[in-house]
XYZ file of C-alpha atoms in Angstrom:
301
model
C 79.212 62.118 129.920
C 82.295 64.039 131.050
C 82.264 62.540 134.539
C 81.757 58.957 133.359
C 84.178 56.245 134.512
C 83.333 54.011 131.549
C 86.351 52.968 129.516
C 86.953 51.526 126.069
C 89.926 49.776 124.508
C 91.719 51.708 121.781
C 94.788 50.289 120.056
C 95.259 47.856 122.894
C 95.010 50.527 125.604
C 92.142 51.409 127.869
C 90.940 54.976 127.758
C 88.018 56.641 129.508
C 85.123 58.064 127.542
C 85.787 61.510 129.045
C 89.421 61.410 127.864
C 88.281 60.372 124.414
C 85.833 63.295 124.301
C 88.524 65.751 125.394
C 90.902 64.441 122.726
C 88.162 64.658 120.102
C 87.330 68.282 121.014
C 91.036 69.184 120.901
C 91.306 67.527 117.499
C 88.257 69.465 116.285
C 89.891 72.708 117.404
C 93.138 71.791 115.637
C 91.309 70.886 112.436
C 89.396 74.198 112.505
C 92.656 76.110 113.025
C 94.343 74.210 110.193
C 91.444 74.997 107.874
C 91.618 78.679 108.800
C 95.401 78.769 108.322
C 95.026 76.982 104.994
C 92.473 79.511 103.777
C 94.819 82.344 104.788
C 97.758 80.680 103.024
C 95.734 80.159 99.842
C 94.505 83.767 99.912
C 98.035 85.051 100.471
C 99.360 82.881 97.631
C 96.670 84.122 95.233
C 97.414 87.729 96.124
C 101.135 87.310 95.541
C 100.395 85.583 92.208
C 98.178 88.518 91.182
C 101.150 90.863 91.648
C 103.561 88.846 89.497
C 102.487 90.135 86.053
C 102.989 93.694 87.298
C 106.331 92.769 88.853
C 107.350 91.471 85.416
C 106.345 94.844 83.976
C 108.533 96.564 86.552
C 111.483 94.569 85.230
C 110.629 95.768 81.712
C 110.406 99.354 83.005
C 113.812 98.934 84.596
C 115.254 97.656 81.296
C 113.832 100.696 79.513
C 115.559 103.028 81.973
C 118.842 101.152 81.509
C 118.585 101.394 77.709
C 117.669 105.090 77.687
C 119.760 106.229 80.657
C 116.603 107.404 82.390
C 116.502 108.188 86.110
C 113.572 107.534 88.431
C 112.856 108.565 92.022
C 109.875 107.153 93.932
C 108.932 108.671 97.281
C 106.991 106.519 99.751
C 105.368 108.745 102.350
C 102.521 108.330 104.830
C 101.765 107.702 108.464
C 103.420 104.929 110.453
C 102.046 101.455 109.630
C 100.494 102.736 106.393
C 102.097 99.941 104.324
C 105.075 101.700 102.752
C 107.691 99.061 103.568
C 105.592 96.106 102.395
C 104.881 97.852 99.109
C 108.573 98.632 98.551
C 109.421 94.965 99.108
C 106.844 93.854 96.511
C 107.910 96.493 93.996
C 111.580 95.501 94.177
C 111.174 91.732 94.708
C 112.180 90.683 91.183
C 113.984 93.808 89.993
C 117.645 93.812 89.014
C 119.508 94.671 92.207
C 122.283 96.387 90.256
C 119.917 99.058 89.022
C 117.802 100.054 92.006
C 118.382 101.229 95.562
C 116.106 101.568 98.563
C 117.068 104.572 100.677
C 115.889 104.910 104.289
C 117.965 107.597 105.965
C 118.260 107.829 109.733
C 118.607 110.871 111.946
C 120.956 113.516 110.513
C 124.521 113.578 111.785
C 126.005 116.697 113.350
C 127.728 117.504 110.044
C 124.489 117.068 108.101
C 122.717 119.462 110.450
C 125.070 122.213 109.281
C 124.586 121.445 105.566
C 121.944 122.490 103.068
C 118.900 120.406 104.034
C 118.621 118.631 100.667
C 122.316 117.794 100.477
C 122.081 114.335 102.066
C 119.253 113.457 99.675
C 121.049 114.768 96.605
C 123.914 112.329 97.278
C 121.353 109.486 97.077
C 119.776 110.497 93.761
C 119.950 107.970 90.887
C 122.518 107.741 88.166
C 121.395 107.067 84.586
C 119.466 103.786 84.315
C 118.726 103.562 88.034
C 115.606 103.652 90.220
C 115.854 105.005 93.773
C 113.002 104.316 96.197
C 112.911 106.534 99.290
C 111.311 104.907 102.331
C 110.437 108.316 103.746
C 112.197 111.212 102.093
C 112.843 114.941 102.387
C 109.171 115.198 103.360
C 110.146 114.172 106.880
C 110.702 117.911 107.275
C 107.049 118.522 106.355
C 105.462 115.736 108.438
C 107.343 114.038 111.272
C 109.805 116.766 112.235
C 107.347 119.612 112.882
C 104.949 117.358 114.824
C 107.658 116.093 117.168
C 109.648 119.324 117.341
C 112.658 117.897 115.503
C 113.002 121.111 113.484
C 112.398 124.787 114.148
C 109.510 126.775 112.706
C 112.010 128.630 110.517
C 113.474 125.369 109.166
C 109.985 124.081 108.410
C 108.992 127.261 106.557
C 112.262 127.325 104.595
C 111.632 123.763 103.485
C 108.050 124.452 102.406
C 109.242 127.442 100.358
C 112.160 125.608 98.751
C 110.951 122.068 98.075
C 108.836 122.838 95.005
C 111.781 124.535 93.275
C 114.068 121.638 94.204
C 111.620 119.124 92.687
C 111.046 121.275 89.609
C 114.803 121.272 88.909
C 114.934 117.526 89.496
C 112.205 116.894 86.921
C 113.524 119.526 84.475
C 116.876 117.758 84.401
C 115.300 114.461 83.348
C 114.385 112.604 86.536
C 110.990 110.897 86.681
C 109.603 111.738 90.132
C 106.705 109.748 91.613
C 105.351 110.939 94.976
C 103.163 108.359 96.740
C 101.337 109.078 99.993
C 99.905 105.985 101.731
C 96.723 106.892 103.583
C 95.463 104.607 106.362
C 92.536 105.202 108.745
C 93.051 105.755 112.456
C 91.307 102.496 113.407
C 93.360 100.456 110.948
C 96.585 102.059 112.164
C 95.648 101.144 115.754
C 94.949 97.548 114.695
C 98.352 97.298 113.002
C 100.114 98.760 116.044
C 98.413 96.166 118.279
C 99.637 93.435 115.970
C 103.170 94.792 116.190
C 103.005 94.784 119.986
C 101.873 91.149 120.170
C 103.850 89.616 117.299
C 107.528 88.926 118.175
C 108.376 89.003 114.457
C 107.025 92.557 114.153
C 107.932 94.098 117.513
C 111.118 95.592 116.084
C 108.947 97.842 113.903
C 107.384 99.543 116.934
C 109.204 102.757 117.834
C 108.582 105.570 120.306
C 107.286 107.675 117.421
C 104.788 104.904 116.590
C 103.510 104.869 120.164
C 102.602 108.556 119.904
C 101.171 108.387 116.374
C 97.617 107.759 117.557
C 97.749 110.505 120.191
C 99.027 112.991 117.612
C 96.668 111.909 114.831
C 95.112 115.350 114.371
C 98.508 117.068 114.313
C 99.685 114.728 111.563
C 96.474 115.375 109.639
C 97.021 119.137 109.821
C 100.596 118.963 108.538
C 99.513 116.499 105.848
C 96.993 119.065 104.594
C 99.588 121.861 104.556
C 102.079 119.613 102.757
C 99.553 118.606 100.088
C 98.350 122.178 99.624
C 101.814 123.637 99.120
C 103.710 120.804 97.407
C 101.149 119.213 95.056
C 102.319 120.789 91.790
C 101.916 120.118 88.068
C 105.558 119.060 87.730
C 105.604 116.941 90.915
C 102.053 115.916 91.886
C 101.082 113.765 94.846
C 99.263 110.470 94.368
C 97.321 109.156 97.357
C 97.130 105.390 97.891
C 94.299 104.252 100.174
C 96.097 101.518 102.089
C 93.636 99.936 104.521
C 93.749 96.921 102.193
C 97.467 96.219 101.840
C 97.148 94.028 98.769
C 95.100 96.542 96.789
C 97.478 99.316 97.877
C 100.490 97.354 96.600
C 98.811 96.427 93.328
C 97.674 99.955 92.566
C 100.960 101.549 93.624
C 102.644 99.342 91.022
C 100.195 100.561 88.379
C 100.953 104.193 89.240
C 104.701 103.567 88.971
C 104.350 101.722 85.658
C 102.200 104.487 84.192
C 104.854 107.090 85.024
C 107.308 105.834 82.392
C 106.602 105.438 78.622
C 108.192 101.990 78.280
C 106.858 99.328 75.907
C 104.434 97.049 77.771
C 105.434 93.438 78.226
C 101.809 92.276 78.530
C 99.373 94.608 76.796
C 96.415 92.551 78.056
C 97.041 93.592 81.673
C 94.811 96.173 83.302
C 97.033 99.186 83.991
C 94.191 101.469 85.094
C 94.389 102.260 88.837
C 91.317 101.616 90.962
C 89.720 105.050 91.633
C 88.670 103.860 95.098
C 92.317 103.208 95.955
C 94.249 105.800 93.948
C 93.360 109.464 94.437
C 95.070 112.553 93.046
C 96.530 115.071 95.462
C 94.056 117.725 94.307
C 91.110 115.418 94.909
C 92.447 114.558 98.361
C 92.675 118.265 99.208
C 89.065 118.758 98.105
C 88.021 115.772 100.226
C 89.826 117.097 103.307
C 88.425 120.612 102.867
C 84.907 119.176 102.577
C 85.470 117.261 105.834
C 86.547 120.447 107.572
C 83.505 122.355 106.296
C 81.119 119.612 107.419
C 82.620 118.731 110.784
C 84.893 121.620 111.662
C 88.056 119.497 111.449
C 89.997 117.181 109.166
C 89.445 113.425 109.535
C 91.715 111.722 106.972
């Protein structure tokens, strides 16, 4: 009993039964936590191992671009906490650092504000044999800026009119352009924000824009629809990555990237077919959103 004064001798020392019981319960809790942590570690290890064959293929893709002088641009777009950064890290983990760059541009300088909008992005485009991955891109002008009032209505409209021509020229002149939009649900985004708030290793990721992302969910959905409708084209289509499950999002994003370039496969036994529950074409996403609006009077995704 907890209140008992009975004692026993353990390793030459006397200890009460109640103290022994408390120590045992604490040990049980520690063992349970260790088991849980071990299961998580094993699951994480298995997931990372599952990515490795595709990461090897990405190296082969990179070698093909080097040999042919090909250029590749990959855009990573989506709401905050949708999994863009984690996917970029997995995609580039084993790639040759001399032949890829990750570009994450900050707020425009005063000089850049007076320039042609695309100018700062053009300076970041790849040379022959290089892959450039944009962690957010020129589509800031279509998503974040209009929602938060960082651009004028005229600037927004000019961008929406000009971006398809800009991308068409990019592709026509030999650049492989892959446009990925990471789509996360509102509940999952909220869960990830809570984790950022409470985890000291992730708190740096939380910005003022993040704090307002949930409140402005519907506004972001509306501009997402307009962006998809006007910029999903045959020469530069959007590919949607359902990213509630980060691992499946990373795996399938790699498959989309690998399928964009006609390199010789390193491992022909691998499954290169994207999961249709994770990877959705821009046209299918538009149909899905329009069906939501017809049924419920508003967009949900």
